[in-house]
Amino acid sequence: MFYSIEDIIQQSKNYKSVAELMIATEIELTGRSREQIIALMKKNLEVMKHSVQQGIDGVTSVTGLTGKDATKLNDYILKGDIYSGSTILGAVRNAIAVNEVNAKMGLICATPTAGSAGIVPGVLMAVSESLQLTEHQQLDYLFTAGAFGLVIANNASIAGAEGGCQAEVGSASAMASAALVCLKGGSAQQAAHALAITLKNMLGLICDPVAGLVEVPCVKRNALGASQAMISADMALAGIQSVIPPDEVVATMYRVGRQMPSIFKETAEGGLATSPTGLKLQKEILERQTK
């Protein structure tokens, strides 16, 4: 069992990869066999693939606040006249797709939460297409993301209600970034620095859902979180390191979350939720529900 990012770096040296360390930890914690654990992750992977495609095909939320932006972005990518690279923009599209499915009350895989569920699978599906990843590589990515996410969850928070959106979108983006580094053959230490670079950029991000719903601004934050994950991974693979050690960054995120006022922690009492338009939308939604 590992309890810190540094533990992952050191203990993974005794395994083929961080993914294998995570599988061994799952065996230790759950008592399941290796085959059972891999089978469960395969089910998660299939749910992720389906939610990405469903969102790209086009869905609209129950409230009508969000929907079909993934379709719009997909059409834009297909035109070819884009600023961002197709892989990064594909990850952004995928992240939007998953969160639009979530807003529609569809089936998604929380990674690590429903509100941040688009980032880890969104990035994975984009690089799977560009790098032609095997199923084994895709599963390794997910186990690696899980390893780093476990440390964040145990030492800080992954809940917007406890730590703001830095704890949800920030954690998911950091997990994806670290997993991307390992996917490209980077070291566990490089993956840790990717995680730190990502979390540092997300520090202080508030959770301010309009009308208390996981739609606005959640969907677009997933989109930008996916792009952040990919940029941080490339920075780390280039040899760039976080001046502040990764475990200290995680501890800082926890501390910032504790210091953050409650109005910025999923209460819909601050931020965009209390903008004039946010309040107007909240009133309209509540009125529809009471009819």
PDB file of N, CA and C in Angstrom, residues 40 69 78 92 152 157 177 182 196 217:
ATOM      1  N   LEU A  40     -13.170  -5.762 -13.928  1.00  0.00           N
ATOM      2  CA  LEU A  40     -13.935  -4.603 -13.476  1.00  0.00           C
ATOM      3  C   LEU A  40     -13.479  -3.333 -14.192  1.00  0.00           C
ATOM      4  N   ASP A  69     -22.882  20.552 -27.220  1.00  0.00           N
ATOM      5  CA  ASP A  69     -21.632  21.280 -27.474  1.00  0.00           C
ATOM      6  C   ASP A  69     -20.550  20.326 -27.981  1.00  0.00           C
ATOM      7  N   LEU A  78     -13.698  18.456 -37.507  1.00  0.00           N
ATOM      8  CA  LEU A  78     -13.744  17.809 -38.819  1.00  0.00           C
ATOM      9  C   LEU A  78     -13.472  18.784 -39.961  1.00  0.00           C
ATOM     10  N   VAL A  92     -10.771  17.591 -25.444  1.00  0.00           N
ATOM     11  CA  VAL A  92     -11.720  18.592 -24.966  1.00  0.00           C
ATOM     12  C   VAL A  92     -13.141  18.199 -25.373  1.00  0.00           C
ATOM     13  N   ILE A 152      -4.391  11.469  -3.773  1.00  0.00           N
ATOM     14  CA  ILE A 152      -5.064  12.764  -3.620  1.00  0.00           C
ATOM     15  C   ILE A 152      -6.289  12.623  -2.716  1.00  0.00           C
ATOM     16  N   SER A 157      -8.623  15.957  -1.033  1.00  0.00           N
ATOM     17  CA  SER A 157     -10.051  15.740  -1.266  1.00  0.00           C
ATOM     18  C   SER A 157     -10.318  15.654  -2.756  1.00  0.00           C
ATOM     19  N   SER A 177      -3.108  13.662 -16.288  1.00  0.00           N
ATOM     20  CA  SER A 177      -1.776  14.127 -16.684  1.00  0.00           C
ATOM     21  C   SER A 177      -0.699  13.123 -16.290  1.00  0.00           C
ATOM     22  N   CYS A 182       3.101   8.333 -17.947  1.00  0.00           N
ATOM     23  CA  CYS A 182       3.474   6.917 -17.890  1.00  0.00           C
ATOM     24  C   CYS A 182       3.127   6.204 -19.192  1.00  0.00           C
ATOM     25  N   ALA A 196       1.741  17.620 -10.225  1.00  0.00           N
ATOM     26  CA  ALA A 196       1.965  18.838  -9.454  1.00  0.00           C
ATOM     27  C   ALA A 196       1.747  20.088 -10.298  1.00  0.00           C
ATOM     28  N   PRO A 217     -20.788  25.798 -14.301  1.00  0.00           N
ATOM     29  CA  PRO A 217     -19.825  25.767 -15.415  1.00  0.00           C
ATOM     30  C   PRO A 217     -19.081  24.445 -15.551  1.00  0.00           C
TER      31      PRO A 217
END
